[in-house]
Amino acid sequence: MVPDTVSRLAALGLDILLESGAGDTAFGGDSEYEAAGASIVAPEDVDDALADADVIATVRPLDPERGAKLKSGAVAMSFLQPANDTAAIEAIASAGATALSFDLVPRISRAQSMDALTSQALVTGYRAALVGAELLPKFFPLFMTAAGTIPPAKVLVLGAGVAGLQAIATAKRLGAVVSAYDVRAASADEVKSMGASFIELDLEALEAGGGYAREMSEDRAARQRELLTPYITESDVLITTAAVPGRQAPRLVTAEMLADMKPGSVVVDLAAETGGNVEGSVAGEEVVIDGVRIWGAKDVASSMPVHASRLYAMNVVALLGLAVQEGELVLDPEDEVFQGCAVVLNGEIKQGA
Ligand code: NAD
């Protein structure tokens, strides 16, 4: 939550309790939340407050011990992955409660304001371009000076979804020459509309439902790597963002391909936490392989806490707005949004676990 959104929740007729210090790292002190209408709960009282709450909004899933203590009919909302968070899911189910996951909000226009994957990917993509610019021992923009002309940096973005498009926009604003590739045919126009060039490869497109990509076969992956190698070799900064929901990140760049890059080049692997698009990248670390600096992303949204929190809080308000009528929790299980994002519904596990 940010203080602004507390008053929006109060306007829905809800009483808001906030764990003391929850806003500290986003520069929101307890007193600001109190002024907006929240009651502050001391750390030692959080378990009691959880057991009494109708709705619990967090970023990460509740730990299983806390999930098991929810009251029957309560709703916990957070990022939650059916394949990975089985203990939390089982605990919330055992309590007879409901778990809504921001990972699974359907991509329909009505739910855009609830799409926290998108809001956080915006933050991540923006940061990726800044990290690339900061680590590159060269300028991003073209400079024509009395001492000679400096050519602009070449930035290549692989995976042009929400994060990729934001990385493109940010790198363009910094003056780099940007190109991009994605397996979805629709992304070509989106990339061009950002002022970047789209790399056309002689490969089939891989679209799945909901605007997401499909997994590649190993043959196609090898061919894609081969065709992309010349583009990667000539780039100064490579930003990879490729993901397939519920799967390990696809391997787009091998150690051999890195060895062909110029020393001093920079690779930003936004998929480092889910297996890595780039061989050798380590989540949360910077490693140098053959003179190429590889930055492995870890929890990037937390490095821009003010706006990441603000956007996430707005997503929480929007999803709650759909579940609350006149101050009462009325969650319609037939609503397409809840059908998509309810992992547990009143104790019944709907997805995963
Ligand atoms: P994502 O995080 O799942 O994946 C990131 C990108 O990686 C995607 O563009 C995907 O196509 C690409 N990718 C996957 N495998 C790849 C590979 N082998 N090589 C290269 N690229 C690969 O995706 P995302 O950012 O969440 O968004 C995907 C699409 O959904 C975008 O077009 C976005 O505009 C759209 N979207 C729609 C809505 C809506 O309609 N409400 C909301 C958000 C996003």
Coordinates of C-alpha atoms and ligand atoms in Angstrom, one line a residue:
M1 CA 0.0 0.0 0.0
V2 CA 0.9 3.6 -0.4
P3 CA -0.9 6.2 1.7
D4 CA -2.9 7.5 -1.2
T5 CA -4.5 4.1 -1.8
V6 CA -5.5 3.7 1.9
S7 CA -8.0 6.5 1.4
R8 CA -9.3 4.8 -1.8
L9 CA -9.8 1.6 0.1
A10 CA -11.5 3.4 3.0
A11 CA -13.9 4.9 0.3
L12 CA -14.9 1.3 -0.5
G13 CA -16.1 1.1 3.1
L14 CA -13.2 -0.9 4.4
D15 CA -11.2 -0.6 7.6
I16 CA -7.5 -0.8 6.8
L17 CA -4.8 -2.2 9.1
L18 CA -1.2 -1.9 8.2
E19 CA 1.8 -3.7 9.6
S20 CA 4.0 -1.1 11.3
G21 CA 7.0 -0.3 9.1
A22 CA 5.4 -1.9 6.0
G23 CA 6.0 1.3 4.0
D24 CA 9.5 2.1 5.3
T25 CA 11.5 1.1 2.3
A26 CA 9.1 2.9 -0.1
F27 CA 9.6 6.1 2.1
G28 CA 6.1 6.0 3.6
G29 CA 6.2 6.3 7.4
D30 CA 3.5 4.8 9.7
S31 CA 2.2 8.4 10.4
E32 CA 1.4 9.0 6.7
Y33 CA -0.7 5.9 6.6
E34 CA -2.4 6.8 9.8
A35 CA -3.2 10.2 8.4
A36 CA -4.8 8.5 5.4
G37 CA -7.0 6.5 7.6
A38 CA -5.2 3.2 8.4
S39 CA -4.7 1.7 11.8
I40 CA -1.1 0.6 12.5
V41 CA -0.5 -2.9 13.8
A42 CA 2.5 -3.6 15.9
P43 CA 4.7 -6.5 14.7
E44 CA 3.7 -8.7 17.7
D45 CA 0.0 -8.2 16.9
V46 CA 0.2 -9.0 13.2
D47 CA -0.8 -12.7 13.6
D48 CA -3.9 -11.8 15.5
A49 CA -4.8 -9.1 12.9
L50 CA -4.3 -11.7 10.1
A51 CA -6.6 -14.2 11.8
D52 CA -9.3 -11.5 12.1
A53 CA -9.0 -9.9 8.6
D54 CA -11.5 -10.4 5.8
V55 CA -8.8 -9.5 3.1
I56 CA -5.1 -9.8 3.3
A57 CA -3.0 -8.1 0.6
T58 CA 0.7 -8.8 0.4
V59 CA 3.3 -8.9 -2.4
R60 CA 4.6 -12.4 -1.8
P61 CA 2.4 -15.3 -0.8
L62 CA 1.7 -15.7 2.9
D63 CA 4.0 -18.1 4.6
P64 CA 2.1 -21.4 5.2
E65 CA 2.0 -21.0 9.0
R66 CA 0.1 -17.7 8.5
G67 CA -2.0 -18.9 5.6
A68 CA -3.3 -21.8 7.8
K69 CA -4.5 -19.2 10.5
L70 CA -6.7 -17.2 8.1
K71 CA -10.4 -17.2 9.0
S72 CA -12.8 -19.2 6.8
G73 CA -14.0 -17.2 3.9
A74 CA -11.1 -14.7 4.1
V75 CA -9.4 -13.6 0.9
A76 CA -5.6 -13.5 0.5
M77 CA -4.3 -11.6 -2.5
S78 CA -0.6 -11.6 -3.7
F79 CA 1.6 -12.9 -6.4
L80 CA 1.3 -16.7 -6.2
Q81 CA 2.4 -19.4 -8.6
P82 CA 0.4 -22.6 -8.6
A83 CA 3.4 -24.7 -9.6
N84 CA 5.8 -23.3 -7.0
D85 CA 3.8 -22.1 -4.0
T86 CA 2.2 -25.4 -3.1
A87 CA 2.7 -25.1 0.6
A88 CA 1.0 -21.7 0.8
I89 CA -1.8 -22.9 -1.4
E90 CA -2.5 -26.0 0.8
A91 CA -2.3 -23.9 4.0
I92 CA -4.8 -21.3 2.7
A93 CA -7.1 -24.1 1.5
S94 CA -6.9 -25.9 4.9
A95 CA -8.2 -22.6 6.4
G96 CA -11.2 -22.6 4.1
A97 CA -10.0 -19.3 2.7
T98 CA -9.5 -17.9 -0.8
A99 CA -6.2 -17.1 -2.6
L100 CA -6.2 -14.7 -5.5
S101 CA -3.0 -14.5 -7.6
F102 CA -1.8 -11.5 -9.5
D103 CA 0.2 -13.9 -11.7
L104 CA -3.1 -15.1 -13.1
V105 CA -5.3 -12.1 -13.6
P106 CA -6.6 -12.6 -17.2
R107 CA -5.4 -10.2 -19.8
I108 CA -8.8 -8.7 -20.8
S109 CA -9.4 -5.0 -21.0
R110 CA -11.6 -4.9 -18.0
A111 CA -8.8 -6.3 -15.8
Q112 CA -6.0 -4.1 -17.1
S113 CA -6.0 -2.0 -13.9
M114 CA -5.5 -5.2 -11.9
D115 CA -2.6 -6.5 -13.9
A116 CA 0.3 -6.3 -11.5
L117 CA 2.5 -8.4 -13.8
T118 CA 2.3 -5.5 -16.3
S119 CA 2.8 -2.8 -13.7
Q120 CA 5.9 -4.4 -12.2
A121 CA 7.3 -5.3 -15.7
L122 CA 7.2 -1.6 -16.6
V123 CA 9.4 -0.9 -13.6
T124 CA 11.7 -3.8 -14.5
G125 CA 12.1 -2.8 -18.2
Y126 CA 12.9 0.8 -17.3
R127 CA 15.5 -0.2 -14.8
A128 CA 17.1 -2.7 -17.3
A129 CA 17.9 0.0 -19.8
L130 CA 19.3 2.2 -17.0
V131 CA 21.5 -0.6 -15.7
G132 CA 22.8 -1.2 -19.3
A133 CA 23.6 2.4 -19.7
E134 CA 25.4 2.6 -16.4
L135 CA 27.5 -0.5 -16.8
L136 CA 28.5 0.3 -20.4
P137 CA 31.9 2.0 -20.6
K138 CA 30.6 4.0 -23.5
F139 CA 28.0 6.7 -24.2
F140 CA 24.5 5.8 -25.3
P141 CA 23.8 8.8 -27.5
L142 CA 25.6 10.1 -30.6
F143 CA 28.0 12.9 -29.8
M144 CA 29.4 15.2 -32.5
T145 CA 32.2 17.1 -30.7
A146 CA 35.2 19.2 -31.7
A147 CA 37.3 16.2 -30.6
G148 CA 35.5 13.9 -33.0
T149 CA 32.2 12.0 -33.4
I150 CA 31.1 9.3 -31.0
P151 CA 28.7 6.8 -32.5
P152 CA 25.6 5.8 -30.5
A153 CA 25.5 2.6 -28.6
K154 CA 23.7 -0.4 -30.1
V155 CA 21.2 -2.0 -27.8
L156 CA 19.5 -5.3 -28.6
V157 CA 16.4 -6.4 -26.7
L158 CA 15.3 -10.0 -26.9
G159 CA 11.7 -10.5 -25.8
A160 CA 9.5 -7.5 -26.5
G161 CA 6.7 -7.9 -24.0
V162 CA 5.9 -5.2 -21.4
A163 CA 9.4 -5.1 -19.9
G164 CA 11.1 -5.4 -23.3
L165 CA 9.1 -2.5 -24.8
Q166 CA 9.8 -0.3 -21.8
A167 CA 13.5 -1.1 -22.0
I168 CA 13.4 -0.2 -25.7
A169 CA 11.6 3.1 -24.9
T170 CA 14.1 4.0 -22.2
A171 CA 17.2 3.1 -24.2
K172 CA 15.8 5.2 -27.1
R173 CA 15.3 8.1 -24.8
L174 CA 18.9 7.8 -23.8
G175 CA 20.0 8.0 -27.4
A176 CA 20.9 4.4 -28.3
V177 CA 20.2 2.7 -31.6
V178 CA 17.8 -0.1 -30.6
S179 CA 16.7 -3.3 -32.2
A180 CA 14.6 -6.1 -30.9
Y181 CA 13.3 -9.6 -31.5
D182 CA 10.3 -11.6 -30.2
V183 CA 8.7 -14.9 -31.1
R184 CA 5.2 -13.3 -31.3
A185 CA 4.3 -11.9 -34.7
A186 CA 2.3 -9.1 -33.1
S187 CA 5.4 -7.7 -31.4
A188 CA 6.9 -6.5 -34.7
D189 CA 4.5 -3.5 -34.9
E190 CA 4.8 -2.7 -31.2
V191 CA 8.6 -2.6 -31.5
K192 CA 8.5 -0.4 -34.6
S193 CA 6.1 1.9 -32.9
M194 CA 8.7 2.5 -30.2
G195 CA 11.2 3.7 -32.9
A196 CA 13.3 0.5 -32.7
S197 CA 13.9 -1.9 -35.6
F198 CA 12.5 -5.4 -35.5
I199 CA 14.7 -8.3 -36.4
E200 CA 12.8 -10.6 -38.8
L201 CA 14.0 -14.2 -38.6
D202 CA 12.9 -17.0 -40.9
L203 CA 11.2 -18.9 -38.1
E204 CA 7.6 -19.7 -37.2
A205 CA 5.9 -17.4 -34.7
L206 CA 5.1 -18.9 -31.3
E207 CA 1.9 -17.5 -30.0
A208 CA -0.2 -18.9 -27.2
G209 CA -3.5 -17.5 -25.6
G210 CA -3.7 -14.2 -23.7
G211 CA -0.9 -12.4 -25.5
Y212 CA 1.8 -14.9 -24.2
A213 CA 4.4 -16.9 -26.1
R214 CA 4.7 -20.6 -26.5
E215 CA 7.7 -22.7 -25.6
M216 CA 10.3 -23.4 -28.3
S217 CA 11.3 -26.9 -29.4
E218 CA 15.0 -27.5 -28.9
D219 CA 15.5 -27.5 -32.7
R220 CA 13.9 -24.1 -33.0
A221 CA 15.8 -22.7 -30.1
A222 CA 19.1 -23.8 -31.7
R223 CA 18.1 -22.2 -35.0
Q224 CA 17.0 -19.0 -33.3
R225 CA 20.3 -18.8 -31.4
E226 CA 22.2 -19.3 -34.7
L227 CA 20.2 -16.6 -36.5
L228 CA 20.5 -14.1 -33.7
T229 CA 24.3 -14.5 -33.2
P230 CA 25.4 -11.8 -35.7
Y231 CA 23.0 -9.3 -34.1
I232 CA 24.2 -10.2 -30.6
T233 CA 27.9 -10.0 -31.6
E234 CA 27.5 -6.4 -32.9
S235 CA 25.5 -5.1 -29.9
D236 CA 27.0 -3.1 -27.1
V237 CA 24.2 -3.8 -24.7
L238 CA 22.0 -6.9 -24.8
I239 CA 18.8 -6.9 -22.7
T240 CA 16.9 -10.2 -22.4
T241 CA 13.4 -10.4 -21.1
A242 CA 12.0 -13.6 -22.7
A243 CA 9.5 -15.6 -20.6
V244 CA 6.9 -18.3 -21.1
P245 CA 4.3 -18.5 -18.3
G246 CA 4.8 -21.4 -16.0
R247 CA 8.1 -22.5 -17.7
Q248 CA 11.8 -22.1 -17.2
A249 CA 13.1 -19.0 -19.1
P250 CA 14.1 -20.0 -22.6
R251 CA 17.9 -20.1 -23.2
L252 CA 18.5 -17.5 -25.9
V253 CA 22.3 -16.9 -25.5
T254 CA 25.0 -19.5 -24.9
A255 CA 28.5 -19.0 -23.5
E256 CA 29.8 -19.4 -27.0
M257 CA 27.7 -16.5 -28.2
L258 CA 28.9 -14.4 -25.3
A259 CA 32.5 -15.1 -26.3
D260 CA 31.8 -13.4 -29.7
M261 CA 30.7 -10.2 -28.1
K262 CA 33.1 -7.2 -27.8
P263 CA 34.9 -7.0 -24.4
G264 CA 33.2 -4.3 -22.3
S265 CA 29.8 -5.2 -23.7
V266 CA 27.0 -5.5 -21.2
V267 CA 24.3 -8.1 -20.9
V268 CA 21.2 -7.5 -18.7
D269 CA 19.3 -10.8 -18.1
L270 CA 15.9 -10.0 -16.7
A271 CA 15.1 -13.7 -16.6
A272 CA 18.0 -14.6 -14.4
E273 CA 15.6 -15.6 -11.5
T274 CA 13.7 -18.1 -13.6
G275 CA 16.7 -20.0 -15.1
G276 CA 18.2 -17.3 -17.2
N277 CA 18.0 -16.4 -20.9
V278 CA 21.8 -16.1 -20.8
E279 CA 24.2 -19.0 -19.9
G280 CA 26.2 -18.1 -16.9
S281 CA 24.0 -15.3 -15.6
V282 CA 23.4 -15.3 -11.8
A283 CA 20.3 -13.7 -10.2
G284 CA 21.3 -10.7 -8.1
E285 CA 24.9 -10.8 -9.2
E286 CA 27.2 -9.2 -11.8
V287 CA 29.6 -11.7 -13.5
V288 CA 32.2 -11.1 -16.2
I289 CA 32.6 -13.8 -18.8
D290 CA 35.2 -13.3 -21.6
G291 CA 35.2 -9.5 -20.9
V292 CA 31.4 -9.3 -21.1
R293 CA 29.7 -7.9 -18.0
I294 CA 26.5 -9.9 -17.2
W295 CA 23.9 -8.4 -14.8
G296 CA 21.5 -11.0 -13.4
A297 CA 18.2 -9.5 -12.4
K298 CA 16.8 -10.2 -8.9
D299 CA 13.6 -8.6 -7.6
V300 CA 14.2 -5.5 -9.7
A301 CA 10.9 -3.8 -8.9
S302 CA 12.1 -3.4 -5.3
S303 CA 14.9 -1.2 -6.5
M304 CA 12.3 1.4 -7.5
P305 CA 10.1 1.0 -4.4
V306 CA 8.2 4.2 -4.6
H307 CA 6.6 3.7 -8.0
A308 CA 6.6 -0.1 -7.9
S309 CA 4.6 0.1 -4.6
R310 CA 2.3 2.8 -6.0
L311 CA 1.4 0.8 -9.1
Y312 CA 1.0 -2.5 -7.2
A313 CA -1.2 -0.7 -4.6
M314 CA -3.4 0.6 -7.4
N315 CA -3.7 -3.0 -8.8
V316 CA -4.7 -4.2 -5.3
V317 CA -7.4 -1.5 -5.1
A318 CA -8.7 -2.4 -8.5
L319 CA -9.0 -6.1 -7.8
L320 CA -10.6 -5.4 -4.4
G321 CA -13.0 -3.0 -6.0
L322 CA -14.4 -5.9 -8.0
A323 CA -14.8 -8.0 -4.8
V324 CA -16.4 -5.4 -2.5
Q325 CA -19.8 -4.0 -2.7
E326 CA -21.0 -1.5 -0.1
G327 CA -18.2 -2.4 2.3
E328 CA -19.0 -6.2 2.0
L329 CA -16.9 -8.8 0.4
V330 CA -19.0 -10.3 -2.5
L331 CA -16.7 -12.3 -4.7
D332 CA -18.6 -13.7 -7.7
P333 CA -17.0 -17.0 -8.6
E334 CA -18.5 -16.8 -12.1
D335 CA -16.7 -13.6 -12.9
E336 CA -14.0 -14.2 -15.5
V337 CA -11.4 -12.3 -13.5
F338 CA -11.9 -14.5 -10.4
Q339 CA -12.1 -17.6 -12.5
G340 CA -8.7 -16.7 -13.8
C341 CA -6.9 -15.6 -10.7
A342 CA -8.6 -17.7 -7.9
V343 CA -6.0 -20.4 -7.0
V344 CA -8.1 -21.4 -4.0
L345 CA -11.8 -20.6 -3.6
N346 CA -13.3 -21.0 -0.2
G347 CA -11.0 -23.8 0.7
E348 CA -11.2 -25.6 -2.7
I349 CA -7.9 -25.7 -4.6
K350 CA -8.7 -24.7 -8.2
Q351 CA -5.2 -24.6 -9.7
G352 CA -1.9 -26.3 -8.8
A353 CA -1.0 -28.0 -5.5
Ligands
NAD1 P1 6.1 -12.4 -20.7 O1 6.7 -11.7 -19.6 O2 5.4 -13.6 -20.6 O3 7.3 -12.6 -21.8 C1 8.2 -11.6 -22.2 C2 8.3 -11.7 -23.7 O4 9.2 -12.7 -24.1 C3 7.0 -11.9 -24.5 O5 6.8 -10.8 -25.4 C4 7.3 -13.2 -25.2 O6 6.7 -13.3 -26.5 C5 8.8 -13.2 -25.3 N1 9.4 -14.5 -25.6 C6 9.1 -15.7 -25.1 N2 9.9 -16.7 -25.6 C7 10.8 -16.1 -26.4 C8 11.9 -16.5 -27.1 N3 12.2 -17.8 -27.2 N4 12.6 -15.6 -27.9 C9 12.2 -14.3 -27.8 N5 11.2 -13.8 -27.1 C10 10.5 -14.7 -26.4 O7 5.2 -11.4 -21.6 P2 4.5 -10.0 -21.1 O8 5.5 -9.0 -21.1 O9 3.7 -10.3 -19.9 O10 3.5 -9.7 -22.3 C11 3.2 -10.5 -23.5 C12 2.2 -9.7 -24.3 O11 1.0 -9.6 -23.6 C13 2.6 -8.4 -24.8 O12 2.3 -8.2 -26.1 C14 1.8 -7.4 -24.0 O13 1.5 -6.2 -24.7 C15 0.5 -8.2 -23.9 N6 -0.3 -7.8 -22.7 C16 -1.6 -7.6 -22.9 C17 -2.4 -7.1 -21.8 C18 -3.8 -6.9 -21.9 O14 -4.4 -7.1 -23.0 N7 -4.5 -6.6 -20.8 C19 -1.7 -6.9 -20.6 C20 -0.4 -7.1 -20.5 C21 0.4 -7.5 -21.5

